[in-house]
Amino acid sequence: MFGEISRSALIGRDRYSAVLVDLLDRAVAGNGSAMILRGPAGIGKSALLSVIRQAATDQHLTVVSAVGVENEAGLPFAALHQLLRPLHSEMAKLPVSQQRSLRAAFGQEDGSPDLYAVALAALQLVGEAAAVRPTVLILDDLQWLDSCSADVLGFLARRIGSDAVLVLGAARTGSEDSARRAGLPEITVEPLDEQAAAVLLEAQAPTLSSTVRQRLLRQADGNPLALIELPRAIRETTERVIEDFPLTARLEAAFATRSAELSEPARTLLVVLAADVGCDVGRLLRAATELAGTPVGTGHLQEAIDAGLVEMAGALLRFRHPLMRSATYVRAPLTQRLGAHSILAEVLSGFPDRQLWHRAAATLGTDDAIAARLEDYAQRSRACGAIMAAVAALDRAAELSERPDRTTALLLQAAELASETGARREAVDLLGRADLSVLGPIERARLAAVEEVVAFQRYGDADRRIRELVDIAADVHAAGNTDLAAGILWCAAARCSSQDAAEASRKSIAAQLDSLALPAHDPRVLAVGALSLPWERGEEILEQLEQLEPDRADAPALRLLGYTALFLGDFRRGTAYIDDAAAISRSQGRLGLLSGILGAGNWTRIWLGDWDRVRAESEEARTFAEESGQEFYAATGRVNLAMVAALRGEPDLAADHLRAIGAGPLSTGMRCIQIAAQQTRGMLLLLAGRAEDAFATLARVYDPADPVSHPMQCWWVAPELADAAVASENIGVAREFLADLPLLSKRVPTSMLCVVDEYSRAVLADDTDADAAYTVALNGHAGTWPLYRARLQLHHGRRLRRLRRTSEAREALREARDTFDALGAAPLALAARNELRATGEASTRRSPTARDQLTAQELQIATLAAEGLTNRQIAEKLYLSHRTVGSHLYRIYPRLGITRRVELVGAISAIS
């Protein structure tokens, strides 16, 4: 459609134009996508965006745009409001709750909208606009977007695949913006080559002398904006080139030279605009008039437009290039900048939040009154999920505070909030500016909790760090804060889970926990006790869980109870708690927290055989974790997906996930992740027929000094070790590794420990004991878990065939085959078929089912639709566009062999 766009409009940019035009064509066809242009200032990112803007406008598409501005970074949803303002007419199509979320976010009505409620509403709004005509969202200077807008737009850009939407953004090289954190696709815009640079310079300044031309080409180094602007800064009489200072500064100087030619009122107008690019023209002119002390009107506005520095964009005035704004603002006299902010605070009296930020910007030195208002603003921002906006407000409040201890308290509070979102770099920077010497025991404990999130790996010696945390917990308890002390002990116990610790460290945690005198059924007591001393306290904790009736609306408590049960091996109870906590977090839009809950719960669900749900929720968890910067939870999601892929016979996919885990920042030191990854590697080798390699890989799990070992989770690997031992004739060695398992399973009698004990004893049994051992296992705990039951039947059938008990072998192998087919365990199903063939019984190939044709998300959507949820309800639950849900269902129906929604129930039941 857009193939006829003239790509010569930008010299030397044909390659980039072609990519963007192709994306635009695809968006028009209903295949939405996003692309980020990344490069240094002046490299041509904005020019490329302008070409696409013009092309889309010429074809009567809907085009909306926004620009990030440094001094608006603390205003929640400022850029989002700027972007979506032209789509206001579509808002009436949204549910009332979503309309309210957007209006509250934009300050048009009272309320504290949750960040992800706003994100979902924005997604639906853009989807409604795209249903009328294809829509293009253009965002320049992403690195300066306010964090709330950035998070919402990253959320939106990852979910537009089925909408006629194109999201294009531009960001500076080296910036750690939300687009990069969200993993959006990028193109690096390179400098022009020598030939293209010469052509562009000739077109801009054909009368330059050869000497000046060569010097300009050398200075510009292929930067298009430099080739356009630097010639304008040369004095024609002497052809003097701007001196050799950094290119960005030279460009800003060039813009300053051009603005110097304007009248004083016009220059004042530009300074006011640079201080608030989101301000409407009427207020801009009023503020400029007051600042200049003389009338500033539309004639001065036209003067700036004619100079090529600004342009009208709907009702707003904007700079033609971001460097023009920074050049105007930075080079304005300090008194003029402060005056602009002070006057803007007055003319924006109807917008209290923006007014507050202008008052803060207009303040030199300290001002406790404004600091207090910023702290209040931070609390309101936090309440509506605008966490990083709250962080920015607390940071500025710290700068304005008069007392050093108050400054440190505000910086610590800001670091705590930043750590909640996974903004580790920001949190570390905030702590680095705090005077930690003034901290009391309470603040020291809060600092330790933040460090456990943002600087976990800084403390590589787990035992030393645990001792520190226990001491901190003792101090804070003595200071009267028992709840915070319990929280610090949870951090210490979590290190026992993720890293391992010496017995003395574990006992010190438990002893300090006992000193808090909390009720025995307190979820914190149960969780800390389970993770620190599982073998000593596990049985008692299980009894407490059996008797407990928790508040099903208390998500933090449910989460702790879930982690407790799962760590001890009570998988069914643990997943039930985790499911309740996940449902609450999902309804509240706490997606960062949800990613952790789903990641933990679904590793255990693998062994319960619910792989469809594991795939869907682990993909969902990984997406949410990547969006919120939660590296640990992204890794746990990948671990789940790797094991399911291995069991389903997708070794390449499993290997891809394992490589990503290994390349991540948590690849070392986190034993809970490493042991799961090692178990997956062992499974892959085992299913590939490499039994010796599989056994060697899994044997490492039982060496406490090996980083892939873990004192609790190692026992969960017993079935895979037993399988590899039988195949590689290492049964005796495996028995030695698992010698303690029978006693431990009695000591902490959870279902998982009983399952793996029964399973490994049967598989490793001598022929004289095998029949009895298999009977115990198949009729016991292991027999109630489909995956383990089928694997036992495969082993038993193979053994019975070897003993020429053919009829019994066939019965076991048939049941194993059918269970593996139902689970989708292709390699194991093939093994069962091969064994059946060896008994003389033909076994037909498994017929592909609809499950094989649906992605994890499609199966999730189909299941929810079968339960009676509408498209909008499914969209709200899964944080998708309702039109995306509809598109998925449109593709799902023919794959399931149905034509109507009412037929979904039967179709889903047939593949469940």
mmCIF file of N, CA, C and O in Angstrom, residues 440-450 472-473 476 484-485 488:
data_model
loop_
_atom_site.group_PDB
_atom_site.id
_atom_site.type_symbol
_atom_site.label_atom_id
_atom_site.label_comp_id
_atom_site.label_asym_id
_atom_site.label_seq_id
_atom_site.Cartn_x
_atom_site.Cartn_y
_atom_site.Cartn_z
ATOM 1 N N GLY A 440 18.961 4.648 61.873
ATOM 2 C CA GLY A 440 18.698 3.923 63.098
ATOM 3 C C GLY A 440 18.378 2.480 62.779
ATOM 4 O O GLY A 440 18.395 2.066 61.615
ATOM 5 N N PRO A 441 18.051 1.651 63.765
ATOM 6 C CA PRO A 441 17.793 0.225 63.512
ATOM 7 C C PRO A 441 16.627 -0.035 62.554
ATOM 8 O O PRO A 441 16.688 -0.951 61.741
ATOM 9 N N ILE A 442 15.570 0.767 62.657
ATOM 10 C CA ILE A 442 14.425 0.571 61.764
ATOM 11 C C ILE A 442 14.840 0.855 60.319
ATOM 12 O O ILE A 442 14.567 0.048 59.408
ATOM 13 N N GLU A 443 15.492 1.975 60.103
ATOM 14 C CA GLU A 443 15.901 2.341 58.744
ATOM 15 C C GLU A 443 16.951 1.355 58.207
ATOM 16 O O GLU A 443 16.969 1.036 57.028
ATOM 17 N N ARG A 444 17.820 0.885 59.106
ATOM 18 C CA ARG A 444 18.829 -0.093 58.678
ATOM 19 C C ARG A 444 18.162 -1.376 58.198
ATOM 20 O O ARG A 444 18.591 -2.003 57.225
ATOM 21 N N ALA A 445 17.101 -1.767 58.858
ATOM 22 C CA ALA A 445 16.366 -2.955 58.437
ATOM 23 C C ALA A 445 15.684 -2.735 57.090
ATOM 24 O O ALA A 445 15.695 -3.615 56.221
ATOM 25 N N ARG A 446 15.099 -1.565 56.923
ATOM 26 C CA ARG A 446 14.472 -1.259 55.631
ATOM 27 C C ARG A 446 15.514 -1.256 54.516
ATOM 28 O O ARG A 446 15.263 -1.745 53.413
ATOM 29 N N LEU A 447 16.693 -0.709 54.822
ATOM 30 C CA LEU A 447 17.780 -0.715 53.844
ATOM 31 C C LEU A 447 18.165 -2.146 53.479
ATOM 32 O O LEU A 447 18.349 -2.476 52.300
ATOM 33 N N ALA A 448 18.272 -3.003 54.463
ATOM 34 C CA ALA A 448 18.638 -4.397 54.205
ATOM 35 C C ALA A 448 17.609 -5.079 53.316
ATOM 36 O O ALA A 448 17.967 -5.859 52.414
ATOM 37 N N ALA A 449 16.332 -4.796 53.544
ATOM 38 C CA ALA A 449 15.285 -5.400 52.714
ATOM 39 C C ALA A 449 15.404 -4.950 51.265
ATOM 40 O O ALA A 449 15.225 -5.744 50.332
ATOM 41 N N VAL A 450 15.712 -3.666 51.067
ATOM 42 C CA VAL A 450 15.900 -3.161 49.705
ATOM 43 C C VAL A 450 17.110 -3.828 49.052
ATOM 44 O O VAL A 450 17.069 -4.249 47.899
ATOM 45 N N ILE A 472 20.367 -7.753 62.264
ATOM 46 C CA ILE A 472 19.492 -6.609 61.964
ATOM 47 C C ILE A 472 18.087 -6.873 62.493
ATOM 48 O O ILE A 472 17.441 -5.991 63.079
ATOM 49 N N ALA A 473 17.601 -8.101 62.313
ATOM 50 C CA ALA A 473 16.272 -8.462 62.814
ATOM 51 C C ALA A 473 16.225 -8.338 64.335
ATOM 52 O O ALA A 473 15.225 -7.870 64.903
ATOM 53 N N VAL A 476 16.046 -4.567 65.218
ATOM 54 C CA VAL A 476 14.772 -3.921 64.913
ATOM 55 C C VAL A 476 13.669 -4.452 65.833
ATOM 56 O O VAL A 476 12.736 -3.721 66.197
ATOM 57 N N LEU A 484 8.607 -5.824 61.014
ATOM 58 C CA LEU A 484 9.777 -5.614 60.172
ATOM 59 C C LEU A 484 10.839 -6.668 60.468
ATOM 60 O O LEU A 484 11.517 -7.158 59.557
ATOM 61 N N ALA A 485 10.976 -7.029 61.732
ATOM 62 C CA ALA A 485 11.928 -8.088 62.093
ATOM 63 C C ALA A 485 11.569 -9.397 61.398
ATOM 64 O O ALA A 485 12.445 -10.101 60.882
ATOM 65 N N ILE A 488 12.598 -9.235 57.773
ATOM 66 C CA ILE A 488 14.035 -9.422 57.571
ATOM 67 C C ILE A 488 14.404 -10.900 57.697
ATOM 68 O O ILE A 488 15.234 -11.418 56.944
#
